[in-house]
mmCIF file of C-alpha atoms and ligand atoms in Angstrom:
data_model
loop_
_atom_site.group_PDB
_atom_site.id
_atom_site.type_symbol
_atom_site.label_atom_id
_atom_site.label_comp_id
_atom_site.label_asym_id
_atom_site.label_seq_id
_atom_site.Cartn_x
_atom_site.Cartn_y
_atom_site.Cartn_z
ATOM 1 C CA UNK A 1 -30.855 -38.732 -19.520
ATOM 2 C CA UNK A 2 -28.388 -35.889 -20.692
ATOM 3 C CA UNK A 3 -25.399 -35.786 -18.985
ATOM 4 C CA UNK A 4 -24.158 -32.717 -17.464
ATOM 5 C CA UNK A 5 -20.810 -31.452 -16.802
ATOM 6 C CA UNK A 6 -20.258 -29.254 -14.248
ATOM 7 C CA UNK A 7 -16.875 -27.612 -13.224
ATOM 8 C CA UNK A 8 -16.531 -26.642 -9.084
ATOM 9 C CA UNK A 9 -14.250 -23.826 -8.358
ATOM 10 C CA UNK A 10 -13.532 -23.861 -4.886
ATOM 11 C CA UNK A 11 -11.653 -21.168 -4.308
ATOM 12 C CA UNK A 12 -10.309 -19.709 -0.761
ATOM 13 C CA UNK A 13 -11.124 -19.781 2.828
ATOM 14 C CA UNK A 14 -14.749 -20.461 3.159
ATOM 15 C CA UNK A 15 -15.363 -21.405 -0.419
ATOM 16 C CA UNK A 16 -14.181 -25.110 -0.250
ATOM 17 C CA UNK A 17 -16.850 -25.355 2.787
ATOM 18 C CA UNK A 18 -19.589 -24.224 0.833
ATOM 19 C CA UNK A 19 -18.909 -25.547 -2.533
ATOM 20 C CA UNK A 20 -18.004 -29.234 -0.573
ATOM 21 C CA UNK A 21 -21.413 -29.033 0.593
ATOM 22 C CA UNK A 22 -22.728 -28.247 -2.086
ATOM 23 C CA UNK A 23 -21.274 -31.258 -3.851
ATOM 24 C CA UNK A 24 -22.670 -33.944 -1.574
ATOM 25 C CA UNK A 25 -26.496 -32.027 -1.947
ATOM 26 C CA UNK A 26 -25.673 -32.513 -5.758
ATOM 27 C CA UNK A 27 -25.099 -36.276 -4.789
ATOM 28 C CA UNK A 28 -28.184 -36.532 -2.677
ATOM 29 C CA UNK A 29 -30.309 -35.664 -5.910
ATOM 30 C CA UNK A 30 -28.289 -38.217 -7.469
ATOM 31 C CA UNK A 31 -28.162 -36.299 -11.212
ATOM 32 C CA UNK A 32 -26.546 -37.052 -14.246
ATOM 33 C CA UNK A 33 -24.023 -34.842 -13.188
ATOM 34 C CA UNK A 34 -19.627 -34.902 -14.111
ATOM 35 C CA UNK A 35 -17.621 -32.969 -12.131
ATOM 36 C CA UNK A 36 -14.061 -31.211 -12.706
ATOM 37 C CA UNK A 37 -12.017 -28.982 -10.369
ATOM 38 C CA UNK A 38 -10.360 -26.093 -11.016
ATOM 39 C CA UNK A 39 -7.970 -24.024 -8.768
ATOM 40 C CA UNK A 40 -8.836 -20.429 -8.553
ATOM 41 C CA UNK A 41 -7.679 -17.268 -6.410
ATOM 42 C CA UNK A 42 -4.832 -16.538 -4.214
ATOM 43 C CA UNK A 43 -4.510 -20.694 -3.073
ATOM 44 C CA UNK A 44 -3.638 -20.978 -6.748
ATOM 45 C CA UNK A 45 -1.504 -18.066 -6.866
ATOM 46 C CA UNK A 46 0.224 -19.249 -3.923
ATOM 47 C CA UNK A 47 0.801 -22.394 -5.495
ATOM 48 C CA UNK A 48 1.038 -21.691 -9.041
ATOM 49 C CA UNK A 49 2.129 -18.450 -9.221
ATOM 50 C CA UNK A 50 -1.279 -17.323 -10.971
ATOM 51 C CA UNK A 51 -5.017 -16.502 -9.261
ATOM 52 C CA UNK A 52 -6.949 -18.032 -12.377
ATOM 53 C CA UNK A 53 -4.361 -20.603 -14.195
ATOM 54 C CA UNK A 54 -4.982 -21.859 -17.903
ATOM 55 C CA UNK A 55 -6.335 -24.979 -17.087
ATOM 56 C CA UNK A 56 -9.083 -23.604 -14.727
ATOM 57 C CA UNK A 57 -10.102 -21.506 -18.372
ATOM 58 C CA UNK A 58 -10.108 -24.618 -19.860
ATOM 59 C CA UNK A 59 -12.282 -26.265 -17.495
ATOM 60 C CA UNK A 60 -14.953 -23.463 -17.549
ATOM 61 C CA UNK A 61 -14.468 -23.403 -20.996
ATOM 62 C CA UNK A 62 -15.567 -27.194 -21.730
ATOM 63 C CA UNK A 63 -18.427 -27.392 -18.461
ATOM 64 C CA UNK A 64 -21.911 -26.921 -19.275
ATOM 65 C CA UNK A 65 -21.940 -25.119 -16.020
ATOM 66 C CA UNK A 66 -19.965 -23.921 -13.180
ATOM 67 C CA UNK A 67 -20.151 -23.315 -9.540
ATOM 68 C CA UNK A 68 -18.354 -21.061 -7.929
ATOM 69 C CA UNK A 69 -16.925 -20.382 -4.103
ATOM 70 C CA UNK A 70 -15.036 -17.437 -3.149
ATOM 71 C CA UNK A 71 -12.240 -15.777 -3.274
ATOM 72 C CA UNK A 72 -9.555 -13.733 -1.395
ATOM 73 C CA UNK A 73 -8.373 -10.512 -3.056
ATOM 74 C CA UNK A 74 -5.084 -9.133 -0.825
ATOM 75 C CA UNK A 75 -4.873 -5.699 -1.435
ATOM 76 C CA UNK A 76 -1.707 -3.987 -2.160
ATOM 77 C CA UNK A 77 -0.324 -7.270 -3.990
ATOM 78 C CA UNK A 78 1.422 -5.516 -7.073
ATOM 79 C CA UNK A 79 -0.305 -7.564 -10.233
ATOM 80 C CA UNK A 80 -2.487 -9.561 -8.592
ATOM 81 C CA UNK A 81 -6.119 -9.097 -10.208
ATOM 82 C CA UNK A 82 -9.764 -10.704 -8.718
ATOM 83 C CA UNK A 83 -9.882 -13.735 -10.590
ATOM 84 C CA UNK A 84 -13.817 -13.756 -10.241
ATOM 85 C CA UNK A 85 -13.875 -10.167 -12.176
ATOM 86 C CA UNK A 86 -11.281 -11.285 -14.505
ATOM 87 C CA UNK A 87 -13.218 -14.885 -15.435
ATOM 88 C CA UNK A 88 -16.475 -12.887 -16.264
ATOM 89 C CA UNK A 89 -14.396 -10.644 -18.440
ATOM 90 C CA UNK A 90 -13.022 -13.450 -20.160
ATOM 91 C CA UNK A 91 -16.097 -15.766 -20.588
ATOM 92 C CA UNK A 92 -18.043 -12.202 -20.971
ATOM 93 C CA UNK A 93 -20.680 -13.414 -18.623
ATOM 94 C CA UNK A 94 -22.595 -10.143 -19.384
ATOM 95 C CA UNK A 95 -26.048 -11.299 -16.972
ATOM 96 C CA UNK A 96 -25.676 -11.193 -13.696
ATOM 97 C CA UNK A 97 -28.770 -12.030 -12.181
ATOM 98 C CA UNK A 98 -30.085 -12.028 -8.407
ATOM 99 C CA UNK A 99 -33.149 -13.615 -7.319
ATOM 100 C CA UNK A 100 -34.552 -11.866 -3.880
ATOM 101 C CA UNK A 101 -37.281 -13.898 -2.780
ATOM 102 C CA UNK A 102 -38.702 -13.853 1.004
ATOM 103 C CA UNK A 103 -37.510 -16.733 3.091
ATOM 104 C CA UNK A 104 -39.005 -17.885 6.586
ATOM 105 C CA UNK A 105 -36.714 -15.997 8.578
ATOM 106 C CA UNK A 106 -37.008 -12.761 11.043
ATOM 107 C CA UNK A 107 -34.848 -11.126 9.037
ATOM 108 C CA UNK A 108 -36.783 -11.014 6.168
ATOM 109 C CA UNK A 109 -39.468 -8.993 4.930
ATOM 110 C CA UNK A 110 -42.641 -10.650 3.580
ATOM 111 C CA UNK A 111 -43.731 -11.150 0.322
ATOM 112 C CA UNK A 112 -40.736 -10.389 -1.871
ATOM 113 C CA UNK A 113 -40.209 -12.483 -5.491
ATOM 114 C CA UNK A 114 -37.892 -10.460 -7.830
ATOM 115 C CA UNK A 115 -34.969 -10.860 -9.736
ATOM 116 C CA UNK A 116 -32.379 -8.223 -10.255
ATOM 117 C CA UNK A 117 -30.996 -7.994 -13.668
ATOM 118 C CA UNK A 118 -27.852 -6.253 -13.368
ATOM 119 C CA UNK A 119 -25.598 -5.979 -17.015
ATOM 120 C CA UNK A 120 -21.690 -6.616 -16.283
ATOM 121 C CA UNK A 121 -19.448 -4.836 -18.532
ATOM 122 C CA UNK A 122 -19.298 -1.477 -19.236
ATOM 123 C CA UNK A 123 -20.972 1.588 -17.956
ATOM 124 C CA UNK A 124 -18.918 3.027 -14.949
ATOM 125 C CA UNK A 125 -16.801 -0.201 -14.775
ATOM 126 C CA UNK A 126 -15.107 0.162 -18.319
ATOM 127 C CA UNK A 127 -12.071 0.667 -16.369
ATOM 128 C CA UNK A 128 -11.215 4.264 -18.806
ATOM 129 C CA UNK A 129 -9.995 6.343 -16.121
ATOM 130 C CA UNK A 130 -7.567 9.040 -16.079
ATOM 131 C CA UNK A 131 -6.210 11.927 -13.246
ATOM 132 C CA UNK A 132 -5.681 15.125 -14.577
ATOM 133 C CA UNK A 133 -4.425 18.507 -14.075
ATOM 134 C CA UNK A 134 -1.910 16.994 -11.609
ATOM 135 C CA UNK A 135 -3.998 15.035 -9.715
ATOM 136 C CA UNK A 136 -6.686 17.408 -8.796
ATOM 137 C CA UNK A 137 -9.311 16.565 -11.373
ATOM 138 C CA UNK A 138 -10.274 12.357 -12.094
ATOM 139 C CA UNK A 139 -12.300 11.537 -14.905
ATOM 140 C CA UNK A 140 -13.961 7.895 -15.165
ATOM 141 C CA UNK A 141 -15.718 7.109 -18.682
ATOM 142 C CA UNK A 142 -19.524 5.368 -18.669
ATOM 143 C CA UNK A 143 -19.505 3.959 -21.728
ATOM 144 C CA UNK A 144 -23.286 2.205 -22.336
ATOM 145 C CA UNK A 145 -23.390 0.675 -26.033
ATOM 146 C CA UNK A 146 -26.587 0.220 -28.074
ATOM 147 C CA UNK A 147 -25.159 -4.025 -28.513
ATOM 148 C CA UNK A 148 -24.700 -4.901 -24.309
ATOM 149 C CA UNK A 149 -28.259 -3.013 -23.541
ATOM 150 C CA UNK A 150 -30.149 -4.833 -26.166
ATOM 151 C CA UNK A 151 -28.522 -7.975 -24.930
ATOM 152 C CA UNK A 152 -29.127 -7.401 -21.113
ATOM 153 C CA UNK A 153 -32.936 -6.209 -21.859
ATOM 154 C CA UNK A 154 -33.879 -9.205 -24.009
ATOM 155 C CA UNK A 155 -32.395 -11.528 -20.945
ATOM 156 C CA UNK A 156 -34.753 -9.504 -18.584
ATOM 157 C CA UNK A 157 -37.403 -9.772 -20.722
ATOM 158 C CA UNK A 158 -37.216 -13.050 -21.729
ATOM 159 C CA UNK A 159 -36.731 -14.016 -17.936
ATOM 160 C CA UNK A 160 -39.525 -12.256 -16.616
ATOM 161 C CA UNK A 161 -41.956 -14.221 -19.375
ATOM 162 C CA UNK A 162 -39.978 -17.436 -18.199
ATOM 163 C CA UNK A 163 -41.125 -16.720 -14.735
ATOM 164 C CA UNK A 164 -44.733 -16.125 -15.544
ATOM 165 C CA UNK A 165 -44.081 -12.049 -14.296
ATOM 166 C CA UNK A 166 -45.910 -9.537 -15.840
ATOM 167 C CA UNK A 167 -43.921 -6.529 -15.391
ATOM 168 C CA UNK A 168 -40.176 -5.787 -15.613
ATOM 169 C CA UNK A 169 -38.935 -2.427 -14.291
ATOM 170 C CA UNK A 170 -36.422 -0.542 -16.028
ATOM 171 C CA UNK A 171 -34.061 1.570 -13.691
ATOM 172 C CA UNK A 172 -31.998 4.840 -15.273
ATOM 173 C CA UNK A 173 -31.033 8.393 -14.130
ATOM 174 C CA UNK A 174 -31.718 9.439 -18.018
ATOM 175 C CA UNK A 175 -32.969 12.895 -16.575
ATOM 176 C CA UNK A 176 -29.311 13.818 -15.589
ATOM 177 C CA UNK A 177 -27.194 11.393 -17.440
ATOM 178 C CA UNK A 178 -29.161 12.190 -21.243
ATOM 179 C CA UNK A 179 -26.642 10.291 -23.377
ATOM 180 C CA UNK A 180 -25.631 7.200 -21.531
ATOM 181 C CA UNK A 181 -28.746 6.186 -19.778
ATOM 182 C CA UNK A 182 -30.767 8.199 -22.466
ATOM 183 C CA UNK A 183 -29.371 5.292 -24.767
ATOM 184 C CA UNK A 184 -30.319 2.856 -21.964
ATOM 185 C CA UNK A 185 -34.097 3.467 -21.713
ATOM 186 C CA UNK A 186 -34.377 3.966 -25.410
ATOM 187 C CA UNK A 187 -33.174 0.746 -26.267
ATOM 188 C CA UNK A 188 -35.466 -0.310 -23.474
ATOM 189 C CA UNK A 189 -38.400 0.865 -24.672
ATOM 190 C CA UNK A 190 -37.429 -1.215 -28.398
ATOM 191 C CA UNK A 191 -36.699 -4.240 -26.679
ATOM 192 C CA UNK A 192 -40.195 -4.220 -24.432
ATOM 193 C CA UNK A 193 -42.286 -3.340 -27.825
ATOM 194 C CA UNK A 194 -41.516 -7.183 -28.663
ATOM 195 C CA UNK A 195 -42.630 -8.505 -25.580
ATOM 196 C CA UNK A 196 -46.393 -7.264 -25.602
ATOM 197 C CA UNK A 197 -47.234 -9.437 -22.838
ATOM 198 C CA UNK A 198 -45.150 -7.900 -19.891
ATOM 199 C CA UNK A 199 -45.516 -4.366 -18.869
ATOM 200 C CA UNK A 200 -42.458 -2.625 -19.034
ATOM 201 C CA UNK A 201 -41.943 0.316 -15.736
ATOM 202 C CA UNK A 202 -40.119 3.126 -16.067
ATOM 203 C CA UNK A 203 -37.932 3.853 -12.516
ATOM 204 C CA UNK A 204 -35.520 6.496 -11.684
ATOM 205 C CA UNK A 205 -32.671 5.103 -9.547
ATOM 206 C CA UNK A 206 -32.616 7.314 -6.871
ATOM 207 C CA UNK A 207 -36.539 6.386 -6.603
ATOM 208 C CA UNK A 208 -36.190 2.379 -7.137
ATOM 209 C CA UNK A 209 -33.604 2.638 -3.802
ATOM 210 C CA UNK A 210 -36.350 4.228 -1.879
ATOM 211 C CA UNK A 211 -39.204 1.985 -3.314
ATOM 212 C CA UNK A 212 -37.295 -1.043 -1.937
ATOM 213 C CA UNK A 213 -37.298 -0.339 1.112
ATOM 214 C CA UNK A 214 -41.245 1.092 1.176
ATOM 215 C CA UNK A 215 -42.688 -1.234 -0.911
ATOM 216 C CA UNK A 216 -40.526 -4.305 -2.284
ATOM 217 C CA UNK A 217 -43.124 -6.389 -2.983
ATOM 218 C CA UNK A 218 -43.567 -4.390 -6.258
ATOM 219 C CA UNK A 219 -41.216 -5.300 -8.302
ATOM 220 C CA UNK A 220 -40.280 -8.693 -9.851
ATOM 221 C CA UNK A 221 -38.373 -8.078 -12.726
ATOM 222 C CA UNK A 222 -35.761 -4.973 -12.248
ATOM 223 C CA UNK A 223 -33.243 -4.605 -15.264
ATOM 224 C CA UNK A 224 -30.334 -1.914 -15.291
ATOM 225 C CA UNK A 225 -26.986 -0.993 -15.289
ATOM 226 C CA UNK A 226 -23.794 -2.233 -14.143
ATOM 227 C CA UNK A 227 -23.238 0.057 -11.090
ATOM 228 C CA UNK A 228 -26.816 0.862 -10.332
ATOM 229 C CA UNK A 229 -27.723 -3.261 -10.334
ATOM 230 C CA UNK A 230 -24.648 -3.601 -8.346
ATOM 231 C CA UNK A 231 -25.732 -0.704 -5.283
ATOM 232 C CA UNK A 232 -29.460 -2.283 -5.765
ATOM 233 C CA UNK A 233 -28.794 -5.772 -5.235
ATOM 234 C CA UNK A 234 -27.120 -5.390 -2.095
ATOM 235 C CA UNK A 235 -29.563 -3.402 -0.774
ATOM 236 C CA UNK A 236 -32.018 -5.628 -2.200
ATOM 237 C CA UNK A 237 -30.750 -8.845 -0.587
ATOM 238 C CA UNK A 238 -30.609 -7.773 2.917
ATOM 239 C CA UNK A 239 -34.350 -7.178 2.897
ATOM 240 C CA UNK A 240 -34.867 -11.088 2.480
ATOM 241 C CA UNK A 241 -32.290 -12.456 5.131
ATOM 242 C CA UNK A 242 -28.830 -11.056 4.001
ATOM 243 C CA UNK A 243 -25.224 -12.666 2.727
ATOM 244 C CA UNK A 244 -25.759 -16.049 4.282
ATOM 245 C CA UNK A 245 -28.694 -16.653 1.643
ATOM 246 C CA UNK A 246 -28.075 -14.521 -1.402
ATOM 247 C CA UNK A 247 -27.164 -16.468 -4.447
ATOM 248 C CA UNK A 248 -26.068 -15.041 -7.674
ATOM 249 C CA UNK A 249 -25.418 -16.558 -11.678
ATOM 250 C CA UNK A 250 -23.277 -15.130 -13.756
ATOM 251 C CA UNK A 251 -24.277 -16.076 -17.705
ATOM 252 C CA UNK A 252 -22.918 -15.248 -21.050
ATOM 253 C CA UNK A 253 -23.402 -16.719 -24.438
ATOM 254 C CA UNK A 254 -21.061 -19.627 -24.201
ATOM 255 C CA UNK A 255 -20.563 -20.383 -20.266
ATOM 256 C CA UNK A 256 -22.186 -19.324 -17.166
ATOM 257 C CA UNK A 257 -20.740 -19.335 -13.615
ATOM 258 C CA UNK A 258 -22.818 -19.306 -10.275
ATOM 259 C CA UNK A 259 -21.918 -17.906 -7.312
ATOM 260 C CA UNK A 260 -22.558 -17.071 -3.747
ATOM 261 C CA UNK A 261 -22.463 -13.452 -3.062
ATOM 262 C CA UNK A 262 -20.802 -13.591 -0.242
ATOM 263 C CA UNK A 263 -16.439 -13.417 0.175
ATOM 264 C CA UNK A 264 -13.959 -15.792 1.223
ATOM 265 C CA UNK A 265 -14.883 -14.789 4.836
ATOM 266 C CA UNK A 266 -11.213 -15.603 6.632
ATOM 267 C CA UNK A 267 -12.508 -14.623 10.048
ATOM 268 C CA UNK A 268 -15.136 -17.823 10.162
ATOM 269 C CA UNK A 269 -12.876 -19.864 7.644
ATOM 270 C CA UNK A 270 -12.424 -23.394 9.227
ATOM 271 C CA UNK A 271 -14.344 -23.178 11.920
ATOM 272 C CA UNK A 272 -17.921 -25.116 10.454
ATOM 273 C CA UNK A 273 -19.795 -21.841 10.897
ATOM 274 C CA UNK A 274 -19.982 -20.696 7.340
ATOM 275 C CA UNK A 275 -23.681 -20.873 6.072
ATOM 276 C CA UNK A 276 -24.140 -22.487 3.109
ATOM 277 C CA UNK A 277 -27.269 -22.419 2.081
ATOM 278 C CA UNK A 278 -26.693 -19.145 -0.353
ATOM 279 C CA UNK A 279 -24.519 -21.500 -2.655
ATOM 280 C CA UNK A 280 -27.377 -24.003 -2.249
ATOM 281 C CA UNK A 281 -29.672 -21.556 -3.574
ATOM 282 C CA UNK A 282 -27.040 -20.784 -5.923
ATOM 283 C CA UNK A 283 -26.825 -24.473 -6.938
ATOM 284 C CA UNK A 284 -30.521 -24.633 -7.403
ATOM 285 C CA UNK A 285 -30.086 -21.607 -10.324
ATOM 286 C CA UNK A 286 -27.004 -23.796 -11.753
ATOM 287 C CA UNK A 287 -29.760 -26.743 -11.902
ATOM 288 C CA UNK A 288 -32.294 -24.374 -13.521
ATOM 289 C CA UNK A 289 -29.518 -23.343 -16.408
ATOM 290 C CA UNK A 290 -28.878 -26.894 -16.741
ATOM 291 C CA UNK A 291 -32.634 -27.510 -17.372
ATOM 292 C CA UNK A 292 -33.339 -29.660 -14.590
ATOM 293 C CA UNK A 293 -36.227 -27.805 -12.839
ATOM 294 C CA UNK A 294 -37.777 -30.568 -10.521
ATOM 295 C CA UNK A 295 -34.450 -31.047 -8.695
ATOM 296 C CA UNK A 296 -33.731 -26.631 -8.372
ATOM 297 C CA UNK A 297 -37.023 -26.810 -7.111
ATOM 298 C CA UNK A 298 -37.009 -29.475 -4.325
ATOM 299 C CA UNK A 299 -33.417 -27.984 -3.546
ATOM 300 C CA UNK A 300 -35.423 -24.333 -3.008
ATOM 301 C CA UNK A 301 -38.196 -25.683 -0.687
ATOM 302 C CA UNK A 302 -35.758 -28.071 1.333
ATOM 303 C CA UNK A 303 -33.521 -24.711 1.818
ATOM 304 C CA UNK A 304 -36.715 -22.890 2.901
ATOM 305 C CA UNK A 305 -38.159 -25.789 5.348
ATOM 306 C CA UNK A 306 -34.490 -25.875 6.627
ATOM 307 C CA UNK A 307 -34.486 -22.465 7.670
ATOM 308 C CA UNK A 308 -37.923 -22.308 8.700
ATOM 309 C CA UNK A 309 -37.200 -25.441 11.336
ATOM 310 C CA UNK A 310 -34.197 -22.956 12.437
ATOM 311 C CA UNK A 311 -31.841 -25.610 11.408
ATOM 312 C CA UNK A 312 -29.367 -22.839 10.229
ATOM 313 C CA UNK A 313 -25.546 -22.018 10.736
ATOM 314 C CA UNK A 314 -25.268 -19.143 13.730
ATOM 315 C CA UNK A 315 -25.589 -16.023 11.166
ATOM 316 C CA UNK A 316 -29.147 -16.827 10.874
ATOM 317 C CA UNK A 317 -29.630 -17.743 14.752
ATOM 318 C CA UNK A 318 -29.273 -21.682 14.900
ATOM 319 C CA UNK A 319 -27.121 -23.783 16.257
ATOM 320 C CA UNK A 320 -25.595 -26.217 13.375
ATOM 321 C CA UNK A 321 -22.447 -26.303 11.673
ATOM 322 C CA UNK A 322 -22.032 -25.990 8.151
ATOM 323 C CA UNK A 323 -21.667 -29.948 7.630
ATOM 324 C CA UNK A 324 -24.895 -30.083 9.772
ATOM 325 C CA UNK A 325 -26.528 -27.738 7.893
ATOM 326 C CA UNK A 326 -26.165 -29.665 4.488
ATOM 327 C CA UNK A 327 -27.464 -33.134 6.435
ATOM 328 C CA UNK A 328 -30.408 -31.465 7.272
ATOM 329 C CA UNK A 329 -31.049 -30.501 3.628
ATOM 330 C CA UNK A 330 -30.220 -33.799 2.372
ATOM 331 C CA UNK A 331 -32.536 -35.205 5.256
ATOM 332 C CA UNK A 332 -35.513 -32.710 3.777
ATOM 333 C CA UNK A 333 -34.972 -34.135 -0.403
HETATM 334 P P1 NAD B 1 -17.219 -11.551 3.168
HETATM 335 O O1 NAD B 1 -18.481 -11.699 2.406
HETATM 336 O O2 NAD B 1 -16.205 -12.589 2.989
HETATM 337 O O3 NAD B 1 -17.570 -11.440 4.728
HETATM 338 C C1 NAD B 1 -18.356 -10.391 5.290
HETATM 339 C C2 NAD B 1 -18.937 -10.862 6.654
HETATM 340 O O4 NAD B 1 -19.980 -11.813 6.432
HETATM 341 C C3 NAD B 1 -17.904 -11.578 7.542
HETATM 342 O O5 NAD B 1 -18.181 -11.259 8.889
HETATM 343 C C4 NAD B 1 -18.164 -13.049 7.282
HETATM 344 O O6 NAD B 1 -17.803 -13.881 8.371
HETATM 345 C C5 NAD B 1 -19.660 -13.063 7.045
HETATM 346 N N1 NAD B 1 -20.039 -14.123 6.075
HETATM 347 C C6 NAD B 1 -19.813 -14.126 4.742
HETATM 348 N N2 NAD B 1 -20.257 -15.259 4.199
HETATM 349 C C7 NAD B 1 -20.766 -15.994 5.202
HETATM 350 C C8 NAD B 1 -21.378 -17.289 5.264
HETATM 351 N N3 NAD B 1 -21.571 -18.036 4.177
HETATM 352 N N4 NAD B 1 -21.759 -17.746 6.471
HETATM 353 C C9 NAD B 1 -21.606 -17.011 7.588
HETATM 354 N N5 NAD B 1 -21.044 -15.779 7.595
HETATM 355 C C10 NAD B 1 -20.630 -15.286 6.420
HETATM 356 O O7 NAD B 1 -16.625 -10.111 2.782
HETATM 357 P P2 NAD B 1 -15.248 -9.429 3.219
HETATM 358 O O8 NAD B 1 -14.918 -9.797 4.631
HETATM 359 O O9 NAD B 1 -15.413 -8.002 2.854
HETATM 360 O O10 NAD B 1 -14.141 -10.044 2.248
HETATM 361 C C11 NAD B 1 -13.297 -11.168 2.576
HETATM 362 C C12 NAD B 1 -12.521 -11.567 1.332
HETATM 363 O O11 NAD B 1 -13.439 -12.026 0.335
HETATM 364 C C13 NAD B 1 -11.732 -10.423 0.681
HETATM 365 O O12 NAD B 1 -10.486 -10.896 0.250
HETATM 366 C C14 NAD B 1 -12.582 -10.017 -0.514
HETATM 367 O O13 NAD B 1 -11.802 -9.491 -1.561
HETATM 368 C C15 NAD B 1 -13.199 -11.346 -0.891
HETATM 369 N N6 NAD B 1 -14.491 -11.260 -1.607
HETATM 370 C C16 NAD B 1 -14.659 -12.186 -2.592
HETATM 371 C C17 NAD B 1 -15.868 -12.232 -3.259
HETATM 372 C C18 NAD B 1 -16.032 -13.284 -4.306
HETATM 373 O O14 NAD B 1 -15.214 -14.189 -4.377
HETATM 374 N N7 NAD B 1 -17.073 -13.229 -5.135
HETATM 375 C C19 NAD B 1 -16.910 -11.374 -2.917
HETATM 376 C C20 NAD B 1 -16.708 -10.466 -1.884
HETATM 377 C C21 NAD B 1 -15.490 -10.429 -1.221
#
């Protein structure tokens, strides 16, 4: 059996919940799994002076995989950065990638099994910005290159043949922005010419928004740019039961990071009601990177049965605590 080493990043206020829990369902499976712990957001700054030390880069840097809690970002602290958007600029974690799949739940439309391909470092977020003509005009560059859309398509691509999908949809605004997302869908339509098995949709933006809502059950693969994915996945993730339940990974070439979506949440933080099934589900993607399919899976389907027994933290209408929560997983492997 390989052995896999994965590195937990805790993090602040509700993040140690979730990510503890997470760590005794990882036991449950009973893996080949070895753990490190790294120190990360304004805890370590506190402490250390820092919000993402050395030695936490070193720790991603030599895991096979890590999993990820949450962090709190205080505003108007002069220097301090997000060290969640600084770690995927470091490890260049380029995929970020958001399964939105149906789960038993009122809250969730029926039917829905798509993953959101968003890519994570340029376009809009290339941080070029500049005021102008004192302060009355602002000017932010989109910089799309030919290199991070070939890179993000073949990921789609390759992930929608993975998952047995036969289309993936390609989401621009190339009829107003010609050069950037022109350069988008043209790469696009390259990169789906060597994958002659999936069918490969073209999608304005504007429209995909709308089509989410009217007809998710469409789409399985969508694949597009940084602040597009970013609007789409949120949108996309409260149609199947919201932040308690949306996961997220976060993969480059040499180290990949997964994540709840969800914040530090200080107004629940130590009082057992944080849900923590989204960095379950999470976990389950971690598995999948590392993989180990069989165990992702039975994770997934105990995570579903859980909620669909309404054995759920109070966001999703039950009546467990987090550390309750996790025992009924564990119970259901
Ligand atoms: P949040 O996601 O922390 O919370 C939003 C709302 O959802 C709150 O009412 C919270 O109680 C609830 N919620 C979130 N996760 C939950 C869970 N697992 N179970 C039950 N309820 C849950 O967003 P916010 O309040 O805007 O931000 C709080 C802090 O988190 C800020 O400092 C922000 O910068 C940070 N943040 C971090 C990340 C990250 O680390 N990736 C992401 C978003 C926000």
């Amino acid at each position: 059996m390989t052995q896999h080493r994965v590195c937990l990043l805790p993090g602040d206020g509700i993040g140690p919940e979730v990510v503890g829990q997470a760590r005794r369902v990882l036991d449950a499976l009973k893996l080949p799994l070895e753990f490190t712990q790294g120190e990360i957001g304004y805890g370590a700054y506190q402490k250390l002076g820092t919000p993402l030390p050395e030695e936490t880069l070193e720790l991603v840097s030599g895991a096979d995989a890590t999993l990820f809690g949450a962090v709190t970002t205080p505003p108007n602290l002069p220097g301090y950065f997000s060290a969640i958007i600084r770690l995927r600029q470091t490890f260049e974690l380029f995929a970020n990638i958001r399964p939105c799949r149906s789960i038993p739940h009122a809250s969730s439309r029926p039917h829905i099994n798509m993953v959101i391909v968003r890519e994570n470092t340029e376009d809009l977020y290339s941080g070029i910005e500049r005021v102008e003509d004192g302060g009355n005009r602002a000017v932010s560059e989109m910089i799309i290159t030919r290199k991070a859309s070939e890179r993000i398509l073949h990921k789609a691509f390759s992930l929608g043949r993975q998952l047995h999908f036969q289309k993936v949809t390609v989401v621009h605004k190339a009829n107003v922005l010609r050069a950037t997302c022109g350069l988008f869908l043209s790469v696009a339509r390259e990169v789906a010419a060597q994958y002659p098995d999936l069918l490969m949709q073209e999608m304005l933006v504007d429209t995909c928004a709308m089509e989410l809502i009217r007809d998710p059950g469409q789409f399985q693969v969508i694949v597009t740019t940084n602040l597009f994915g970013d609007i789409l996945s949120d949108e996309a993730s409260m149609l199947v039961g919201g932040l308690g339940v949306a996961c997220s990974g976060n993969i480059g070439e040499h180290a990949a990071i997964f994540e709840p979506v969800h914040g530090s949440a200080p107004n629940i933080a130590g009082q057992h009601k944080a849900n923590p099934l989204a960095t379950f589900l999470s976990t389950a993607m971690l598995l999948d990177f590392l993989q180990e399919p069989e165990p992702a899976r039975r994770l997934e389907r105990a995570v579903n049965e859980t909620i669909r027994l309404g054995q759920v933290t109070e966001d999703l209408g039950g009546k467990l605590t987090t550390e309750e929560t996790t025992e009924a997983v564990i119970e259901l492997l």
